[in-house]
Coordinates of C-alpha atoms and ligand atoms in Angstrom, one line a residue:
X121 CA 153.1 28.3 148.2
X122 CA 153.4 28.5 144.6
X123 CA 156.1 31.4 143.3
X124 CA 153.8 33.7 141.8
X125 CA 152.1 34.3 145.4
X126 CA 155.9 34.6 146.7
X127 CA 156.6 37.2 144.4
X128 CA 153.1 39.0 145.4
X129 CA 153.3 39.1 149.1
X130 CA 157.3 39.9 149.0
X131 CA 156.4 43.3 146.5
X132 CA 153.2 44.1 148.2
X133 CA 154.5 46.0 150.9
X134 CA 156.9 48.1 148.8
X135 CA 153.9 48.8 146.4
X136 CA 151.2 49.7 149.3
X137 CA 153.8 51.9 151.2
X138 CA 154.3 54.1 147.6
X139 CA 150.7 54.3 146.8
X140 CA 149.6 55.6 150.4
X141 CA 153.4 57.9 150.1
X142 CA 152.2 59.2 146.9
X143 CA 148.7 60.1 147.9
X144 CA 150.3 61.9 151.2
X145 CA 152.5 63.6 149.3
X146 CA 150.4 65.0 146.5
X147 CA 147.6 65.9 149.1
X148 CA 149.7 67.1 151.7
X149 CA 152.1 69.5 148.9
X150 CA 149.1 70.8 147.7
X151 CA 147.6 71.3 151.0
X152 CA 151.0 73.5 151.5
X153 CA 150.9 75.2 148.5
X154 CA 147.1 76.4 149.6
X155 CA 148.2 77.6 152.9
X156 CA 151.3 79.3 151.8
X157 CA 149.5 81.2 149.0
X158 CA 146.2 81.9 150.3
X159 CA 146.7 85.2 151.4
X160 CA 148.9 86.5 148.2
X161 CA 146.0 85.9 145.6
X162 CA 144.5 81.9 146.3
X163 CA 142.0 83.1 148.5
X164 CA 140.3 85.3 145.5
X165 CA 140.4 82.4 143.6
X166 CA 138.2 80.3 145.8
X167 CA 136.0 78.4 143.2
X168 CA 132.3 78.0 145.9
X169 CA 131.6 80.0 148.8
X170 CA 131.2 77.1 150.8
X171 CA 133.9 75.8 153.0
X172 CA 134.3 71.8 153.0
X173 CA 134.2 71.2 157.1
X174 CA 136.8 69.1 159.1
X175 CA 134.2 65.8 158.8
X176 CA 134.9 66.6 155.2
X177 CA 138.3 66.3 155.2
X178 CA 139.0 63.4 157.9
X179 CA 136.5 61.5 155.6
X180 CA 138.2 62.2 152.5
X181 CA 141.5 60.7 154.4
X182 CA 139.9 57.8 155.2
X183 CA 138.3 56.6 152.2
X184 CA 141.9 57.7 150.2
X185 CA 143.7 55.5 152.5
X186 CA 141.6 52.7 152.0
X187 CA 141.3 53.4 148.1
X188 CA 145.3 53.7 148.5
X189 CA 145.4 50.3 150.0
X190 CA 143.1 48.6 147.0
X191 CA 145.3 50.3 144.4
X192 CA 148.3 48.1 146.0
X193 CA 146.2 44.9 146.3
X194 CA 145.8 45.3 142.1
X195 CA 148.9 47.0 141.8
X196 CA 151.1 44.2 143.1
X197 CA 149.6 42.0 140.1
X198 CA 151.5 44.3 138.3
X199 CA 155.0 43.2 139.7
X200 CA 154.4 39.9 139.7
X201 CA 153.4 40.0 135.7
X202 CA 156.1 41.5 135.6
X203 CA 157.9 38.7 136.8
X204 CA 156.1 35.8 135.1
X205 CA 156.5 37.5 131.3
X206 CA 152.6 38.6 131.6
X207 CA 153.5 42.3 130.4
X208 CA 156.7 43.8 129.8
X209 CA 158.2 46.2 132.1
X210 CA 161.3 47.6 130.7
X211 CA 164.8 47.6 133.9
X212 CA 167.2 48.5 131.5
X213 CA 166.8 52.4 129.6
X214 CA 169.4 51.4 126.4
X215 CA 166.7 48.7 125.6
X216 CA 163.7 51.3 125.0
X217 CA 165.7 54.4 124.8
X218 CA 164.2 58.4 126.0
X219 CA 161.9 58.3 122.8
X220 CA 159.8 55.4 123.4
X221 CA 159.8 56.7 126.9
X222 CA 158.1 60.2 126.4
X223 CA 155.4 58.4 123.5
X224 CA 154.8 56.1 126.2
X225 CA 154.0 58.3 128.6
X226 CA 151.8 60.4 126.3
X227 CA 150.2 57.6 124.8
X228 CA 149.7 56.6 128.7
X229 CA 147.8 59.5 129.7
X230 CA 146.0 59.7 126.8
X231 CA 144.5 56.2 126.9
X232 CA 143.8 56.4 130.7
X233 CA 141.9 59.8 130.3
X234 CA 139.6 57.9 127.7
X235 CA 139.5 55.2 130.6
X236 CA 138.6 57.7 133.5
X237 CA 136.2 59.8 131.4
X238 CA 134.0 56.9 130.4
X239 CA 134.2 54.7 133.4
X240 CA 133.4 57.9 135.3
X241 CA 130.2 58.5 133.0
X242 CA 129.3 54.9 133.2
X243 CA 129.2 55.1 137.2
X244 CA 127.0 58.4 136.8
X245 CA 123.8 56.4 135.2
X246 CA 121.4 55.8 138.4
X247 CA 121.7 52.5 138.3
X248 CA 125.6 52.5 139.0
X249 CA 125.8 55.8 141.0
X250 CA 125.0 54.2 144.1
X251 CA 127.3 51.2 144.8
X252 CA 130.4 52.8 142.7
X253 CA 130.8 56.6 142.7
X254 CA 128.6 58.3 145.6
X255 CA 131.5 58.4 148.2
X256 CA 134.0 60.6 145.8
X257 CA 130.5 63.0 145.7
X258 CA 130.1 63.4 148.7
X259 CA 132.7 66.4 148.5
X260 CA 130.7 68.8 147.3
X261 CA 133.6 71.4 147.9
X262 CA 136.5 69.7 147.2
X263 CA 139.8 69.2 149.0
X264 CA 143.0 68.0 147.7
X265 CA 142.4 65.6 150.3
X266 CA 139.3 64.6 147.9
X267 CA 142.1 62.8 145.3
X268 CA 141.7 59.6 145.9
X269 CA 138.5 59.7 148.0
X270 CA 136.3 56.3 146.6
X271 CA 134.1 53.9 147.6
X272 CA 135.8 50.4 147.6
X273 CA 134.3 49.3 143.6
X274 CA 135.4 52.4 142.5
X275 CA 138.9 52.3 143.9
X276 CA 138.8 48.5 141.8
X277 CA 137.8 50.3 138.9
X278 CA 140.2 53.0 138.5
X279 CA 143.2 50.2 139.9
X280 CA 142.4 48.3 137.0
X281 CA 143.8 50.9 134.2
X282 CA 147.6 50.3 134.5
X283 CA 147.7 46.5 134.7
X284 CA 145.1 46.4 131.7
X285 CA 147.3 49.1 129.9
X286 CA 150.6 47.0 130.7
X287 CA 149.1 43.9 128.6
X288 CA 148.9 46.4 125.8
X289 CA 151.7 48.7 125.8
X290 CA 154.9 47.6 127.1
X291 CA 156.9 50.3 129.9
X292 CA 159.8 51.2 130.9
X293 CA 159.7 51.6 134.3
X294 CA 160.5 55.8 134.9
X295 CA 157.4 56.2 132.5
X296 CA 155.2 54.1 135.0
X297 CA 156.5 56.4 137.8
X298 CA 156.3 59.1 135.8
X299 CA 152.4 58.7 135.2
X300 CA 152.4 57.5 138.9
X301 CA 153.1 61.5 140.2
X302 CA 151.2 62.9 136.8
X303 CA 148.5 61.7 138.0
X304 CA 148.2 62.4 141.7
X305 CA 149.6 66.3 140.4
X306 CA 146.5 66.7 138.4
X307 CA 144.4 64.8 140.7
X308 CA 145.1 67.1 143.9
X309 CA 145.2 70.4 141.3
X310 CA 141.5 69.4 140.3
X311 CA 140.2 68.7 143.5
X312 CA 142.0 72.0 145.5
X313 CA 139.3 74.3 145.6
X314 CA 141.0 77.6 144.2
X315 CA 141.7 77.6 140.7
X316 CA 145.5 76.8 141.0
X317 CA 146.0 77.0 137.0
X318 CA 147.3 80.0 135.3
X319 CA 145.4 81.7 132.2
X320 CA 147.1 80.3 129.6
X321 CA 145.3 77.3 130.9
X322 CA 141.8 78.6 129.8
X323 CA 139.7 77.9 127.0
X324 CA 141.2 79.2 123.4
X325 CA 144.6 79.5 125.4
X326 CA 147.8 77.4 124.6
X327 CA 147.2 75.1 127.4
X328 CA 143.4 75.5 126.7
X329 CA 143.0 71.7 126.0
X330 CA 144.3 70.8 129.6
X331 CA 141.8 70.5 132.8
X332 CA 141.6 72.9 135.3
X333 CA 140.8 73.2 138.8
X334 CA 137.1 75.4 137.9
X335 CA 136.6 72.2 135.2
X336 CA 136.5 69.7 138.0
X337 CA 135.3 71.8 140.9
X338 CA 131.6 72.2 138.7
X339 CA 131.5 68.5 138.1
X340 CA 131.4 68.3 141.8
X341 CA 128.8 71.4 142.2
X342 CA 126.9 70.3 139.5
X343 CA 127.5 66.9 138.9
X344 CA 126.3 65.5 134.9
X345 CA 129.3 67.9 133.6
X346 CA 132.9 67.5 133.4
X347 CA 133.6 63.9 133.2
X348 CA 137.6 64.1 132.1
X349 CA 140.7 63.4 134.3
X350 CA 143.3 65.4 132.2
X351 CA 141.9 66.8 129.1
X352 CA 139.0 68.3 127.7
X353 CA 138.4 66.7 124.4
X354 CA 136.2 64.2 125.7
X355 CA 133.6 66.5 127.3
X356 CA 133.9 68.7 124.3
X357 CA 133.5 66.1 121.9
X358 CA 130.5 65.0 124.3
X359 CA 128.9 68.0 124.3
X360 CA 129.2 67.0 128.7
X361 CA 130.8 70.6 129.4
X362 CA 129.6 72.8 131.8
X363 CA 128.4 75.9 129.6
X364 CA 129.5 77.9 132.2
X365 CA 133.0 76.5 132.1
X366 CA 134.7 79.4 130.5
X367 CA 132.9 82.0 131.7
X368 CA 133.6 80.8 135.0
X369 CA 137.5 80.6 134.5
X370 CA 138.2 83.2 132.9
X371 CA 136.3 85.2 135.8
X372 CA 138.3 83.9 138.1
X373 CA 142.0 84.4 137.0
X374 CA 141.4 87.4 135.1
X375 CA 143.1 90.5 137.0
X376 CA 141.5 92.6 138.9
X377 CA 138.9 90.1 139.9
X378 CA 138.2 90.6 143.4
X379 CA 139.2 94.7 143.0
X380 CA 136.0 96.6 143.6
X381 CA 135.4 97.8 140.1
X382 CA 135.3 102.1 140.1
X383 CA 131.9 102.6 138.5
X384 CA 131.9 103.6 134.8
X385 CA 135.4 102.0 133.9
X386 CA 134.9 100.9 130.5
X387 CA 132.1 103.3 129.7
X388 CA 134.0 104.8 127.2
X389 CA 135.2 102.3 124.9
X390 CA 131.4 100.4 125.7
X391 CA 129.6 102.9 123.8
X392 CA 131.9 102.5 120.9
X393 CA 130.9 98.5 121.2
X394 CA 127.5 98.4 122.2
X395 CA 127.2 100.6 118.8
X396 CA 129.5 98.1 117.2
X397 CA 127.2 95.0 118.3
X398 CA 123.6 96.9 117.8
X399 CA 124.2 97.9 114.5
X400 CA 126.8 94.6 113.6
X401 CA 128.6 97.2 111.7
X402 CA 131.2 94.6 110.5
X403 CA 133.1 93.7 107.5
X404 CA 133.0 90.3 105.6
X405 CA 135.2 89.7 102.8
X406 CA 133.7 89.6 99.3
X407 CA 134.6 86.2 98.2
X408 CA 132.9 84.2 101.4
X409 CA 130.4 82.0 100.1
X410 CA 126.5 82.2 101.6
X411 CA 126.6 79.2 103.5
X412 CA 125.7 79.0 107.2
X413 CA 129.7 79.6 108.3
X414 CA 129.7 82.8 105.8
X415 CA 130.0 84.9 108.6
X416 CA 132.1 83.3 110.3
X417 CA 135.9 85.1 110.4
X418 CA 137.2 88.6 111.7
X419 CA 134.8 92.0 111.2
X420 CA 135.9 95.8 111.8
X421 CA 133.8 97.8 113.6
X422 CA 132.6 101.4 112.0
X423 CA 135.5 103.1 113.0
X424 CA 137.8 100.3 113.3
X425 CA 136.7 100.7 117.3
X426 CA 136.8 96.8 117.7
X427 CA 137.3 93.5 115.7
X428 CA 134.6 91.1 116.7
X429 CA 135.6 87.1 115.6
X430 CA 132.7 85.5 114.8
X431 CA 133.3 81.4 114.7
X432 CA 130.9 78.6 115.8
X433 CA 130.0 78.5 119.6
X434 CA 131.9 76.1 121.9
X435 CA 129.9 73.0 122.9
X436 CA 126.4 74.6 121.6
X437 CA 124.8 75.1 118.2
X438 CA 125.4 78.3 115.7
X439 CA 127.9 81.1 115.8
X440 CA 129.0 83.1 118.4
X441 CA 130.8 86.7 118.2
X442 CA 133.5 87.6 120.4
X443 CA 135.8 91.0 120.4
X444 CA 139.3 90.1 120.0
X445 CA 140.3 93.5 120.1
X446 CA 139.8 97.4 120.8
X447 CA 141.2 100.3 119.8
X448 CA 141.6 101.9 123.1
X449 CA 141.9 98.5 125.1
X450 CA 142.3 100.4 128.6
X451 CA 141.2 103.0 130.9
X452 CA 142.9 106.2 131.3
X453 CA 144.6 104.8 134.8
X454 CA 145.7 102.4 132.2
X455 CA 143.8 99.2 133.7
X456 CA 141.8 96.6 131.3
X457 CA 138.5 97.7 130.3
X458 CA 135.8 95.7 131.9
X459 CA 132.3 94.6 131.6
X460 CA 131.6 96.9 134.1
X461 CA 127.7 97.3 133.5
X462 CA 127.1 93.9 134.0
X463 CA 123.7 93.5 136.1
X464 CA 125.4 90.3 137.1
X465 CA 127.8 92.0 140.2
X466 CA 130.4 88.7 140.1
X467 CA 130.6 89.4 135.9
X468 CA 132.0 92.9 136.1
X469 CA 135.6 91.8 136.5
X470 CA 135.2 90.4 133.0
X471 CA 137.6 92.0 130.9
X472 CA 135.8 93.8 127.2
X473 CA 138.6 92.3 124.9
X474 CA 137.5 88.1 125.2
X475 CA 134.4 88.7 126.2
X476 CA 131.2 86.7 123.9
X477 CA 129.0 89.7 122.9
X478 CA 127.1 87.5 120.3
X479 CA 125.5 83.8 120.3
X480 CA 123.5 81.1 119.1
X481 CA 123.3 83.0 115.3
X482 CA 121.5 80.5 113.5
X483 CA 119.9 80.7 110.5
X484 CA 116.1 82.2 110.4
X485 CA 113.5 80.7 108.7
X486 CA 112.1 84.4 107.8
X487 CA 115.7 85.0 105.9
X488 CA 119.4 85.9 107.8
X489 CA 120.2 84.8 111.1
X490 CA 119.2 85.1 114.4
X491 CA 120.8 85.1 118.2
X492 CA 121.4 87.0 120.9
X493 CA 123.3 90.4 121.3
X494 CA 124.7 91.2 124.5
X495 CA 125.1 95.2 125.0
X496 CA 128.3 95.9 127.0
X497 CA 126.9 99.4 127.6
X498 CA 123.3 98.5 129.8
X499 CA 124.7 94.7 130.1
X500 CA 121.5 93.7 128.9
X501 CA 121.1 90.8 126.3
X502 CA 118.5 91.3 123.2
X503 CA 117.3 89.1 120.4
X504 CA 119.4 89.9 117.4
X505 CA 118.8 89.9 113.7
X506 CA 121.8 89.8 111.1
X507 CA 121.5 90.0 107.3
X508 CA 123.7 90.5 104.9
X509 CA 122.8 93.1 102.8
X510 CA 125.7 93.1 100.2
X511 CA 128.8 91.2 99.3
X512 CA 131.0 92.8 102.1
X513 CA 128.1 94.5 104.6
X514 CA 126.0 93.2 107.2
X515 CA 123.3 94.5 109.1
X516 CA 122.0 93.4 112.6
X517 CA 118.9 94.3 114.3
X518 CA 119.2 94.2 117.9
X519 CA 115.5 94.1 119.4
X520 CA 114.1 94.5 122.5
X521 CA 110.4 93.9 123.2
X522 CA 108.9 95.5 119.7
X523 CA 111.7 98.1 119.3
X524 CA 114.6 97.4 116.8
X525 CA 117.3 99.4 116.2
X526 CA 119.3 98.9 113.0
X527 CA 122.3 99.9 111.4
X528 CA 124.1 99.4 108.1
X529 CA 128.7 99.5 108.1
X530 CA 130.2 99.0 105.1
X531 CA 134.0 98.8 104.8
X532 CA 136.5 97.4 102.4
X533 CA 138.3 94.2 103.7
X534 CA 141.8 95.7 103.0
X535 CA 141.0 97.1 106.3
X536 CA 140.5 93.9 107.9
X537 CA 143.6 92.6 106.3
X538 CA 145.4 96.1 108.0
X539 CA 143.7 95.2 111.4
X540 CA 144.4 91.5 111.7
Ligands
LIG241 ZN1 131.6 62.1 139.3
LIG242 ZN1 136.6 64.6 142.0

């Protein structure tokens, strides 16, 4: 027996016995985590109404296990690379020192989200589906128990990343463990089934550019969306993400969603913006050229009642106006106003100030721009008309049927300058 197979059998049990630990342990934690917090708030986060069944889960087990067992048959290459000056796997921390640790790392996950998000596109044309990637969808609700849930090819094809990194991009060996928990974290946080992120995870937030449990939950309820591991650039860049995406997280983590909502909250301050977005009565400052992004930026409301940013829309064509803020922003028992009109029961949680009251303004062959107005007030959505009528005023037509109602705001942009 030569010594490179000496080398592999003696590491492979060490390597197969952390790759099923780690899969038990991610799984299992955020199993716990589920359980302990359902009650307190997880349980109004549930992401489908359906329930995934005990066959569900036992067969998610089994197929990890296995996929657990493959990772360690390609993993153990790894060690004995290692040992025959394939790749570079750094023992001693003075030789690559903390920096090179943490660009490591990041260059790591960058590089295997690329991997995952195009591997797992691949395996979704017809052809591949099949053979490589039909197992993991068979979770059509999600357990964390889901993580690691493949058919045998597609356990080869994700246990391929690290040794084909390694021949690239020398480690030291914390950063491989390191990646090794990242990624069974955000692997069992995508696939728990309750939106386990906070809100500064959603889109337009801080941590906005991060995955979230909603992202990956609708790839498996809808499949053809959603193909990233860790990030969203590659779906937005794509154009692959659900359009529903932040409508449907922001839904879910934004308070108050499973309080019945008292009828009328918001009605105030809804009049005030439904008058707002009919009549577009918004401020543009002087010096923006006419080009199609010339209304793009912040406009005040007559009465300064709301600024609505208008900026293009995410992952579709044209612009897209949303409030970003009110001048009474809640109710007189102090709560968030809500879109509380919505004919859409699960959308009245929505809170007024983030909420997308304008979209798709494109350009209009017959002269201004034209979209669709959504109407806080009636929640109904109308074909809208915008023009700009002089250097600093617009109008909008909001129509329904035959029927248009128009207004013309003029303000000065000192006042936007105050607001901002
Ligand atoms: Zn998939
Ligand atoms: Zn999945």
């Amino acid at each position: 027996m030569n010594e490179a197979m000496q080398v592999y059998l003696s590491a492979w049990p060490a390597v197969w016995a952390m790759d099923t630990a780690r899969y038990l342990m991610g799984a299992t934690l955020m199993a716990t985590i589920l359980a302990l917090f359902w009650k307190a708030g997880l349980a109004r986060r549930k992401l489908q109404a359906r329930d995934a069944t005990a066959a569900d889960k036992r067969r998610e087990v089994l197929a990890s296990l296995r996929t657990a067992f493959i990772f360690s048959l390609l993993g153990t290459i790894v060690a004995v690379g290692d040992h025959q000056g394939w790749i570079t796997i750094y023992k001693d921390f003075g030789q690559a020192g903390p920096l090179y640790l943490v660009l490591s790392l990041a260059v790591m996950l960058v590089a295997h989200d690329a991997y995952f998000y195009w591997t797992h596109r691949a395996m979704h044309h017809r052809r591949l589906f099949g053979f490589f990637h039909r197992t993991h969808h068979l979770s059509r609700t999600p357990t964390p128990w889901a993580a690691y849930s493949f058919a045998i090819p597609e356990a080869i094809v994700h246990a391929a990343f690290v040794p084909l990194f390694l021949l690239f991009v020398p480690m030291h060996g914390l950063g491989l463990l390191a990646f090794g928990i990242v990624q069974i974290l955000r692997n069992v946080m995508g696939h728990a089934g309750a939106e386990v992120h906070s809100a500064a995870f959603g889109p337009g937030r801080w941590l906005g550019w991060n995955n979230t449990t909603t992202h990956h939950d609708l790839h498996h309820e809808a499949g053809r969306y959603n193909y990233g591991l860790y990030f969203r650039w590659w779906d937005k860049m794509m154009g692959t993400e659900h359009p529903d995406y932040r409508r449907k997280f922001e839904a879910i983590v934004s308070p108050g969603t499973a309080a019945p909502v008292p009828a009328g909250a918001g009605n105030g301050v809804a009049c005030v913006i439904a008058a707002a977005a009919l009549a577009g009565g918004l401020v543009l400052a002087a010096d923006r050229a006419q080009a199609d992004d010339a209304l793009a930026g912040r406009w005040v409301t007559q009465g300064a009642a709301a600024i609505v940013e208008l900026a293009p829309c995410e992952g579709a064509p044209g612009l897209c106006g949303t409030i970003r803020w009110l001048w009474d922003p809640v109710d007189e028992k102090g709560r968030p106003r809500l879109d509380a009109q919505n004919t859409d029961a699960t959308l009245r949680a929505r809170p007024l100030v983030g909420l997308s009251i304008l979209s798709g303004l494109a350009r209009s062959p017959k002269g201004g721009w034209e979209g669709r107005i959504y109407n806080p007030e009636d929640g109904q959505t109308y074909r809208a008309i915008v023009r700009r009528t002089a250097a600093d005023t617009l109008t909008i037509e909001g129509c329904v049927l035959f029927i248009c109602q128009k207004q013309v705001w003029r303000s000065g942009s000192a006042l936007v300058a105050a607001l901002r």
